[in-house]
Amino acid sequence: MKRVQAVSLSMYAAPLKAGHAPPHERASRAALEMPRKQAIAGRAAELVEDGMVVFLDAGTTCQSVVPFLTGRKDLTVVTNHFHAVPALRTA
């Protein structure tokens, strides 16, 4: 039997001020709460072992995990995150 581990990443930002909408542009969202995203990404990557299959969804927090995956062997990453693909090729 093969061990499968599921890790869910979610990000809860501080409430927005009245009259302020969250950013819709991807670059703006990617820069939002960067220290928290890096902390979450680093912790999530610690759970990833060589030979695992990992799913990264299209969120900017999940994209932050990619640099932390460097050095893993035989890792299979399944993603619907178009912007993560180039970074995964070099990780």
mmCIF file of N, CA, C and O in Angstrom:
data_model
loop_
_atom_site.group_PDB
_atom_site.id
_atom_site.type_symbol
_atom_site.label_atom_id
_atom_site.label_comp_id
_atom_site.label_asym_id
_atom_site.label_seq_id
_atom_site.Cartn_x
_atom_site.Cartn_y
_atom_site.Cartn_z
ATOM 1 N N MET A 1 0.845 -1.174 0.000
ATOM 2 C CA MET A 1 0.000 0.000 0.000
ATOM 3 C C MET A 1 0.892 1.239 0.000
ATOM 4 O O MET A 1 1.853 1.311 0.729
ATOM 5 N N LYS A 2 0.530 2.189 -0.788
ATOM 6 C CA LYS A 2 1.280 3.433 -0.896
ATOM 7 C C LYS A 2 0.649 4.485 0.014
ATOM 8 O O LYS A 2 -0.565 4.631 0.060
ATOM 9 N N ARG A 3 1.482 5.175 0.755
ATOM 10 C CA ARG A 3 0.987 6.208 1.656
ATOM 11 C C ARG A 3 0.660 7.471 0.862
ATOM 12 O O ARG A 3 1.458 7.928 0.058
ATOM 13 N N VAL A 4 -0.492 8.008 1.106
ATOM 14 C CA VAL A 4 -0.906 9.252 0.463
ATOM 15 C C VAL A 4 -1.192 10.265 1.559
ATOM 16 O O VAL A 4 -1.874 9.969 2.522
ATOM 17 N N GLN A 5 -0.635 11.443 1.426
ATOM 18 C CA GLN A 5 -0.854 12.496 2.407
ATOM 19 C C GLN A 5 -1.429 13.705 1.697
ATOM 20 O O GLN A 5 -0.911 14.128 0.677
ATOM 21 N N ALA A 6 -2.490 14.222 2.216
ATOM 22 C CA ALA A 6 -3.107 15.409 1.643
ATOM 23 C C ALA A 6 -2.804 16.606 2.525
ATOM 24 O O ALA A 6 -2.896 16.528 3.741
ATOM 25 N N VAL A 7 -2.404 17.689 1.913
ATOM 26 C CA VAL A 7 -2.127 18.917 2.639
ATOM 27 C C VAL A 7 -2.967 20.010 2.009
ATOM 28 O O VAL A 7 -2.931 20.207 0.801
ATOM 29 N N SER A 8 -3.721 20.693 2.820
ATOM 30 C CA SER A 8 -4.557 21.783 2.317
ATOM 31 C C SER A 8 -3.945 23.108 2.749
ATOM 32 O O SER A 8 -3.607 23.290 3.907
ATOM 33 N N LEU A 9 -3.773 24.009 1.799
ATOM 34 C CA LEU A 9 -3.260 25.337 2.097
ATOM 35 C C LEU A 9 -4.394 26.335 1.967
ATOM 36 O O LEU A 9 -5.120 26.334 0.998
ATOM 37 N N SER A 10 -4.534 27.166 2.960
ATOM 38 C CA SER A 10 -5.509 28.238 2.836
ATOM 39 C C SER A 10 -4.926 29.486 3.479
ATOM 40 O O SER A 10 -4.069 29.410 4.342
ATOM 41 N N MET A 11 -5.392 30.611 3.037
ATOM 42 C CA MET A 11 -4.842 31.888 3.476
ATOM 43 C C MET A 11 -5.982 32.751 3.971
ATOM 44 O O MET A 11 -6.959 32.940 3.266
ATOM 45 N N TYR A 12 -5.859 33.235 5.177
ATOM 46 C CA TYR A 12 -6.865 34.144 5.715
ATOM 47 C C TYR A 12 -6.205 35.473 5.996
ATOM 48 O O TYR A 12 -5.392 35.597 6.901
ATOM 49 N N ALA A 13 -6.529 36.461 5.208
ATOM 50 C CA ALA A 13 -5.957 37.794 5.371
ATOM 51 C C ALA A 13 -6.789 38.580 6.383
ATOM 52 O O ALA A 13 -7.934 38.237 6.669
ATOM 53 N N ALA A 14 -6.199 39.622 6.902
ATOM 54 C CA ALA A 14 -6.923 40.498 7.816
ATOM 55 C C ALA A 14 -8.100 41.122 7.070
ATOM 56 O O ALA A 14 -8.040 41.308 5.856
ATOM 57 N N PRO A 15 -9.164 41.432 7.782
ATOM 58 C CA PRO A 15 -10.318 42.058 7.116
ATOM 59 C C PRO A 15 -9.915 43.346 6.396
ATOM 60 O O PRO A 15 -9.067 44.082 6.863
ATOM 61 N N LEU A 16 -10.532 43.575 5.271
ATOM 62 C CA LEU A 16 -10.261 44.785 4.495
ATOM 63 C C LEU A 16 -11.017 45.960 5.098
ATOM 64 O O LEU A 16 -12.078 45.799 5.701
ATOM 65 N N LYS A 17 -10.462 47.138 4.925
ATOM 66 C CA LYS A 17 -11.135 48.346 5.394
ATOM 67 C C LYS A 17 -12.387 48.571 4.556
ATOM 68 O O LYS A 17 -12.438 48.194 3.383
ATOM 69 N N ALA A 18 -13.371 49.187 5.158
ATOM 70 C CA ALA A 18 -14.619 49.477 4.459
ATOM 71 C C ALA A 18 -14.330 50.267 3.190
ATOM 72 O O ALA A 18 -13.548 51.209 3.193
ATOM 73 N N GLY A 19 -14.939 49.852 2.104
ATOM 74 C CA GLY A 19 -14.778 50.544 0.841
ATOM 75 C C GLY A 19 -13.585 50.088 0.024
ATOM 76 O O GLY A 19 -13.366 50.580 -1.064
ATOM 77 N N HIS A 20 -12.784 49.148 0.535
ATOM 78 C CA HIS A 20 -11.619 48.648 -0.187
ATOM 79 C C HIS A 20 -11.896 47.224 -0.677
ATOM 80 O O HIS A 20 -12.224 46.349 0.108
ATOM 81 N N ALA A 21 -11.760 47.031 -1.948
ATOM 82 C CA ALA A 21 -11.971 45.703 -2.538
ATOM 83 C C ALA A 21 -10.640 44.964 -2.608
ATOM 84 O O ALA A 21 -9.585 45.587 -2.726
ATOM 85 N N PRO A 22 -10.664 43.628 -2.523
ATOM 86 C CA PRO A 22 -9.422 42.885 -2.678
ATOM 87 C C PRO A 22 -8.888 43.050 -4.103
ATOM 88 O O PRO A 22 -9.663 43.257 -5.033
ATOM 89 N N PRO A 23 -7.574 42.972 -4.294
ATOM 90 C CA PRO A 23 -7.011 43.142 -5.636
ATOM 91 C C PRO A 23 -7.405 41.986 -6.549
ATOM 92 O O PRO A 23 -7.438 40.835 -6.129
ATOM 93 N N HIS A 24 -7.710 42.297 -7.787
ATOM 94 C CA HIS A 24 -8.092 41.275 -8.753
ATOM 95 C C HIS A 24 -6.925 40.871 -9.641
ATOM 96 O O HIS A 24 -6.913 39.778 -10.184
ATOM 97 N N GLU A 25 -5.950 41.745 -9.793
ATOM 98 C CA GLU A 25 -4.806 41.423 -10.646
ATOM 99 C C GLU A 25 -3.939 40.387 -9.940
ATOM 100 O O GLU A 25 -3.655 40.501 -8.759
ATOM 101 N N ARG A 26 -3.503 39.400 -10.690
ATOM 102 C CA ARG A 26 -2.710 38.330 -10.128
ATOM 103 C C ARG A 26 -1.441 38.832 -9.455
ATOM 104 O O ARG A 26 -1.086 38.400 -8.362
ATOM 105 N N ALA A 27 -0.736 39.757 -10.079
ATOM 106 C CA ALA A 27 0.506 40.280 -9.503
ATOM 107 C C ALA A 27 0.242 40.955 -8.155
ATOM 108 O O ALA A 27 1.025 40.809 -7.217
ATOM 109 N N SER A 28 -0.855 41.662 -8.052
ATOM 110 C CA SER A 28 -1.205 42.313 -6.786
ATOM 111 C C SER A 28 -1.531 41.290 -5.716
ATOM 112 O O SER A 28 -1.123 41.422 -4.570
ATOM 113 N N ARG A 29 -2.268 40.258 -6.090
ATOM 114 C CA ARG A 29 -2.604 39.206 -5.125
ATOM 115 C C ARG A 29 -1.358 38.443 -4.696
ATOM 116 O O ARG A 29 -1.222 38.066 -3.538
ATOM 117 N N ALA A 30 -0.440 38.213 -5.624
ATOM 118 C CA ALA A 30 0.781 37.468 -5.307
ATOM 119 C C ALA A 30 1.626 38.225 -4.285
ATOM 120 O O ALA A 30 2.275 37.617 -3.434
ATOM 121 N N ALA A 31 1.620 39.545 -4.350
ATOM 122 C CA ALA A 31 2.417 40.353 -3.429
ATOM 123 C C ALA A 31 1.735 40.552 -2.075
ATOM 124 O O ALA A 31 2.387 40.901 -1.098
ATOM 125 N N LEU A 32 0.448 40.296 -2.012
ATOM 126 C CA LEU A 32 -0.320 40.497 -0.790
ATOM 127 C C LEU A 32 0.053 39.454 0.261
ATOM 128 O O LEU A 32 0.119 38.258 -0.043
ATOM 129 N N GLU A 33 0.329 39.874 1.470
ATOM 130 C CA GLU A 33 0.623 38.973 2.593
ATOM 131 C C GLU A 33 1.816 38.050 2.319
ATOM 132 O O GLU A 33 1.832 36.903 2.729
ATOM 133 N N MET A 34 2.828 38.561 1.626
ATOM 134 C CA MET A 34 3.968 37.735 1.230
ATOM 135 C C MET A 34 4.657 37.020 2.401
ATOM 136 O O MET A 34 4.956 35.828 2.290
ATOM 137 N N PRO A 35 4.923 37.656 3.543
ATOM 138 C CA PRO A 35 5.570 36.917 4.633
ATOM 139 C C PRO A 35 4.755 35.712 5.104
ATOM 140 O O PRO A 35 5.309 34.648 5.380
ATOM 141 N N ARG A 36 3.441 35.871 5.150
ATOM 142 C CA ARG A 36 2.587 34.748 5.561
ATOM 143 C C ARG A 36 2.601 33.642 4.510
ATOM 144 O O ARG A 36 2.641 32.460 4.833
ATOM 145 N N LYS A 37 2.543 34.031 3.249
ATOM 146 C CA LYS A 37 2.570 33.031 2.176
ATOM 147 C C LYS A 37 3.879 32.248 2.206
ATOM 148 O O LYS A 37 3.885 31.024 2.022
ATOM 149 N N GLN A 38 4.993 32.935 2.425
ATOM 150 C CA GLN A 38 6.291 32.259 2.480
ATOM 151 C C GLN A 38 6.348 31.303 3.665
ATOM 152 O O GLN A 38 6.892 30.199 3.549
ATOM 153 N N ALA A 39 5.802 31.696 4.803
ATOM 154 C CA ALA A 39 5.791 30.829 5.980
ATOM 155 C C ALA A 39 4.942 29.576 5.736
ATOM 156 O O ALA A 39 5.355 28.458 6.064
ATOM 157 N N ILE A 40 3.776 29.774 5.151
ATOM 158 C CA ILE A 40 2.894 28.640 4.836
ATOM 159 C C ILE A 40 3.569 27.728 3.818
ATOM 160 O O ILE A 40 3.565 26.512 3.958
ATOM 161 N N ALA A 41 4.161 28.324 2.786
ATOM 162 C CA ALA A 41 4.816 27.547 1.727
ATOM 163 C C ALA A 41 5.976 26.732 2.277
ATOM 164 O O ALA A 41 6.139 25.561 1.936
ATOM 165 N N GLY A 42 6.780 27.329 3.116
ATOM 166 C CA GLY A 42 7.911 26.608 3.701
ATOM 167 C C GLY A 42 7.460 25.431 4.540
ATOM 168 O O GLY A 42 8.030 24.338 4.458
ATOM 169 N N ARG A 43 6.425 25.638 5.341
ATOM 170 C CA ARG A 43 5.904 24.545 6.184
ATOM 171 C C ARG A 43 5.288 23.445 5.321
ATOM 172 O O ARG A 43 5.487 22.261 5.582
ATOM 173 N N ALA A 44 4.534 23.813 4.303
ATOM 174 C CA ALA A 44 3.935 22.813 3.419
ATOM 175 C C ALA A 44 5.005 22.002 2.714
ATOM 176 O O ALA A 44 4.900 20.774 2.602
ATOM 177 N N ALA A 45 6.066 22.655 2.244
ATOM 178 C CA ALA A 45 7.146 21.949 1.537
ATOM 179 C C ALA A 45 7.864 20.972 2.450
ATOM 180 O O ALA A 45 8.365 19.943 1.990
ATOM 181 N N GLU A 46 7.917 21.250 3.749
ATOM 182 C CA GLU A 46 8.533 20.312 4.696
ATOM 183 C C GLU A 46 7.795 18.972 4.738
ATOM 184 O O GLU A 46 8.381 17.950 5.080
ATOM 185 N N LEU A 47 6.520 18.992 4.389
ATOM 186 C CA LEU A 47 5.714 17.770 4.397
ATOM 187 C C LEU A 47 5.888 16.936 3.132
ATOM 188 O O LEU A 47 5.425 15.800 3.070
ATOM 189 N N VAL A 48 6.518 17.512 2.123
ATOM 190 C CA VAL A 48 6.691 16.839 0.839
ATOM 191 C C VAL A 48 7.988 16.031 0.859
ATOM 192 O O VAL A 48 9.054 16.563 1.127
ATOM 193 N N GLU A 49 7.865 14.743 0.570
ATOM 194 C CA GLU A 49 9.011 13.847 0.551
ATOM 195 C C GLU A 49 9.310 13.408 -0.874
ATOM 196 O O GLU A 49 8.447 13.478 -1.756
ATOM 197 N N ASP A 50 10.516 12.925 -1.106
ATOM 198 C CA ASP A 50 10.894 12.389 -2.412
ATOM 199 C C ASP A 50 9.879 11.335 -2.845
ATOM 200 O O ASP A 50 9.406 10.536 -2.036
ATOM 201 N N GLY A 51 9.545 11.347 -4.132
ATOM 202 C CA GLY A 51 8.661 10.333 -4.700
ATOM 203 C C GLY A 51 7.178 10.591 -4.515
ATOM 204 O O GLY A 51 6.358 9.803 -4.982
ATOM 205 N N MET A 52 6.809 11.674 -3.863
ATOM 206 C CA MET A 52 5.387 11.956 -3.632
ATOM 207 C C MET A 52 4.729 12.541 -4.882
ATOM 208 O O MET A 52 5.399 13.054 -5.767
ATOM 209 N N VAL A 53 3.415 12.480 -4.904
ATOM 210 C CA VAL A 53 2.599 13.169 -5.894
ATOM 211 C C VAL A 53 1.916 14.306 -5.148
ATOM 212 O O VAL A 53 1.290 14.086 -4.116
ATOM 213 N N VAL A 54 2.076 15.529 -5.661
ATOM 214 C CA VAL A 54 1.571 16.719 -4.986
ATOM 215 C C VAL A 54 0.665 17.481 -5.944
ATOM 216 O O VAL A 54 0.987 17.623 -7.116
ATOM 217 N N PHE A 55 -0.460 17.977 -5.424
ATOM 218 C CA PHE A 55 -1.330 18.840 -6.217
ATOM 219 C C PHE A 55 -1.190 20.258 -5.711
ATOM 220 O O PHE A 55 -1.324 20.518 -4.520
ATOM 221 N N LEU A 56 -0.892 21.185 -6.605
ATOM 222 C CA LEU A 56 -0.859 22.611 -6.285
ATOM 223 C C LEU A 56 -1.970 23.291 -7.058
ATOM 224 O O LEU A 56 -1.996 23.242 -8.283
ATOM 225 N N ASP A 57 -2.898 23.920 -6.343
ATOM 226 C CA ASP A 57 -3.977 24.592 -7.067
ATOM 227 C C ASP A 57 -3.496 25.934 -7.602
ATOM 228 O O ASP A 57 -2.319 26.267 -7.515
ATOM 229 N N ALA A 58 -4.404 26.703 -8.153
ATOM 230 C CA ALA A 58 -4.026 27.917 -8.880
ATOM 231 C C ALA A 58 -3.833 29.143 -7.995
ATOM 232 O O ALA A 58 -3.631 30.230 -8.504
ATOM 233 N N GLY A 59 -3.849 28.988 -6.701
ATOM 234 C CA GLY A 59 -3.682 30.138 -5.817
ATOM 235 C C GLY A 59 -2.252 30.635 -5.743
ATOM 236 O O GLY A 59 -1.297 29.901 -5.984
ATOM 237 N N THR A 60 -2.107 31.903 -5.386
ATOM 238 C CA THR A 60 -0.771 32.489 -5.288
ATOM 239 C C THR A 60 0.000 31.938 -4.094
ATOM 240 O O THR A 60 1.226 31.903 -4.128
ATOM 241 N N THR A 61 -0.684 31.489 -3.053
ATOM 242 C CA THR A 61 0.016 30.865 -1.926
ATOM 243 C C THR A 61 0.639 29.547 -2.363
ATOM 244 O O THR A 61 1.782 29.250 -2.008
ATOM 245 N N CYS A 62 -0.084 28.778 -3.142
ATOM 246 C CA CYS A 62 0.466 27.500 -3.622
ATOM 247 C C CYS A 62 1.655 27.722 -4.542
ATOM 248 O O CYS A 62 2.603 26.933 -4.525
ATOM 249 N N GLN A 63 1.628 28.782 -5.330
ATOM 250 C CA GLN A 63 2.777 29.064 -6.182
ATOM 251 C C GLN A 63 4.015 29.346 -5.342
ATOM 252 O O GLN A 63 5.134 29.035 -5.743
ATOM 253 N N SER A 64 3.831 29.871 -4.155
ATOM 254 C CA SER A 64 4.954 30.161 -3.271
ATOM 255 C C SER A 64 5.647 28.893 -2.778
ATOM 256 O O SER A 64 6.784 28.957 -2.309
ATOM 257 N N VAL A 65 4.996 27.747 -2.887
ATOM 258 C CA VAL A 65 5.594 26.479 -2.454
ATOM 259 C C VAL A 65 6.692 26.029 -3.423
ATOM 260 O O VAL A 65 7.670 25.410 -3.014
ATOM 261 N N VAL A 66 6.548 26.367 -4.691
ATOM 262 C CA VAL A 66 7.438 25.844 -5.737
ATOM 263 C C VAL A 66 8.923 26.015 -5.422
ATOM 264 O O VAL A 66 9.672 25.042 -5.493
ATOM 265 N N PRO A 67 9.409 27.195 -5.038
ATOM 266 C CA PRO A 67 10.848 27.320 -4.766
ATOM 267 C C PRO A 67 11.330 26.427 -3.628
ATOM 268 O O PRO A 67 12.490 26.013 -3.600
ATOM 269 N N PHE A 68 10.437 26.092 -2.704
ATOM 270 C CA PHE A 68 10.803 25.245 -1.579
ATOM 271 C C PHE A 68 10.893 23.772 -1.955
ATOM 272 O O PHE A 68 11.341 22.950 -1.156
ATOM 273 N N LEU A 69 10.449 23.415 -3.158
ATOM 274 C CA LEU A 69 10.480 22.017 -3.598
ATOM 275 C C LEU A 69 11.800 21.643 -4.278
ATOM 276 O O LEU A 69 11.995 20.487 -4.638
ATOM 277 N N THR A 70 12.690 22.584 -4.420
ATOM 278 C CA THR A 70 13.980 22.332 -5.059
ATOM 279 C C THR A 70 14.707 21.207 -4.337
ATOM 280 O O THR A 70 14.738 21.167 -3.113
ATOM 281 N N GLY A 71 15.271 20.310 -5.112
ATOM 282 C CA GLY A 71 16.049 19.218 -4.537
ATOM 283 C C GLY A 71 15.267 17.946 -4.281
ATOM 284 O O GLY A 71 15.862 16.919 -3.951
ATOM 285 N N ARG A 72 13.949 17.979 -4.413
ATOM 286 C CA ARG A 72 13.168 16.751 -4.226
ATOM 287 C C ARG A 72 13.408 15.842 -5.425
ATOM 288 O O ARG A 72 13.545 16.297 -6.548
ATOM 289 N N LYS A 73 13.467 14.553 -5.185
ATOM 290 C CA LYS A 73 13.698 13.581 -6.247
ATOM 291 C C LYS A 73 12.402 12.841 -6.568
ATOM 292 O O LYS A 73 11.619 12.531 -5.687
ATOM 293 N N ASP A 74 12.201 12.572 -7.862
ATOM 294 C CA ASP A 74 11.043 11.804 -8.336
ATOM 295 C C ASP A 74 9.724 12.380 -7.850
ATOM 296 O O ASP A 74 8.796 11.650 -7.516
ATOM 297 N N LEU A 75 9.633 13.684 -7.824
ATOM 298 C CA LEU A 75 8.421 14.353 -7.392
ATOM 299 C C LEU A 75 7.503 14.557 -8.589
ATOM 300 O O LEU A 75 7.934 14.995 -9.646
ATOM 301 N N THR A 76 6.232 14.231 -8.417
ATOM 302 C CA THR A 76 5.234 14.479 -9.449
ATOM 303 C C THR A 76 4.322 15.580 -8.939
ATOM 304 O O THR A 76 3.739 15.458 -7.866
ATOM 305 N N VAL A 77 4.245 16.669 -9.692
ATOM 306 C CA VAL A 77 3.384 17.788 -9.303
ATOM 307 C C VAL A 77 2.258 17.905 -10.321
ATOM 308 O O VAL A 77 2.507 18.033 -11.513
ATOM 309 N N VAL A 78 1.047 17.857 -9.827
ATOM 310 C CA VAL A 78 -0.144 18.036 -10.651
ATOM 311 C C VAL A 78 -0.666 19.430 -10.320
ATOM 312 O O VAL A 78 -0.829 19.771 -9.148
ATOM 313 N N THR A 79 -0.898 20.229 -11.341
ATOM 314 C CA THR A 79 -1.361 21.588 -11.079
ATOM 315 C C THR A 79 -2.224 22.114 -12.214
ATOM 316 O O THR A 79 -2.087 21.681 -13.355
ATOM 317 N N ASN A 80 -3.092 23.028 -11.861
ATOM 318 C CA ASN A 80 -3.853 23.782 -12.853
ATOM 319 C C ASN A 80 -3.386 25.230 -12.836
ATOM 320 O O ASN A 80 -4.059 26.118 -13.317
ATOM 321 N N HIS A 81 -2.208 25.446 -12.281
ATOM 322 C CA HIS A 81 -1.648 26.781 -12.091
ATOM 323 C C HIS A 81 -0.667 27.090 -13.225
ATOM 324 O O HIS A 81 0.495 26.716 -13.183
ATOM 325 N N PHE A 82 -1.153 27.786 -14.233
ATOM 326 C CA PHE A 82 -0.364 28.080 -15.424
ATOM 327 C C PHE A 82 0.946 28.786 -15.083
ATOM 328 O O PHE A 82 1.990 28.515 -15.662
ATOM 329 N N HIS A 83 0.935 29.707 -14.115
ATOM 330 C CA HIS A 83 2.118 30.478 -13.779
ATOM 331 C C HIS A 83 3.152 29.667 -12.994
ATOM 332 O O HIS A 83 4.316 30.059 -12.919
ATOM 333 N N ALA A 84 2.763 28.562 -12.401
ATOM 334 C CA ALA A 84 3.710 27.746 -11.636
ATOM 335 C C ALA A 84 4.518 26.815 -12.527
ATOM 336 O O ALA A 84 5.608 26.379 -12.152
ATOM 337 N N VAL A 85 4.027 26.521 -13.709
ATOM 338 C CA VAL A 85 4.691 25.546 -14.588
ATOM 339 C C VAL A 85 6.137 25.921 -14.931
ATOM 340 O O VAL A 85 7.030 25.096 -14.768
ATOM 341 N N PRO A 86 6.422 27.147 -15.371
ATOM 342 C CA PRO A 86 7.830 27.467 -15.662
ATOM 343 C C PRO A 86 8.737 27.318 -14.438
ATOM 344 O O PRO A 86 9.868 26.831 -14.556
ATOM 345 N N ALA A 87 8.258 27.714 -13.283
ATOM 346 C CA ALA A 87 9.066 27.575 -12.058
ATOM 347 C C ALA A 87 9.263 26.116 -11.695
ATOM 348 O O ALA A 87 10.330 25.727 -11.206
ATOM 349 N N LEU A 88 8.272 25.281 -11.945
ATOM 350 C CA LEU A 88 8.401 23.847 -11.655
ATOM 351 C C LEU A 88 9.446 23.190 -12.574
ATOM 352 O O LEU A 88 10.122 22.267 -12.144
ATOM 353 N N ARG A 89 9.563 23.668 -13.788
ATOM 354 C CA ARG A 89 10.545 23.090 -14.715
ATOM 355 C C ARG A 89 11.982 23.272 -14.214
ATOM 356 O O ARG A 89 12.845 22.474 -14.506
ATOM 357 N N THR A 90 12.212 24.332 -13.470
ATOM 358 C CA THR A 90 13.564 24.606 -12.990
ATOM 359 C C THR A 90 13.790 24.180 -11.539
ATOM 360 O O THR A 90 14.895 24.235 -11.056
ATOM 361 N N ALA A 91 12.726 23.798 -10.847
ATOM 362 C CA ALA A 91 12.860 23.414 -9.427
ATOM 363 C C ALA A 91 13.489 22.054 -9.271
ATOM 364 O O ALA A 91 13.487 21.232 -10.112
#
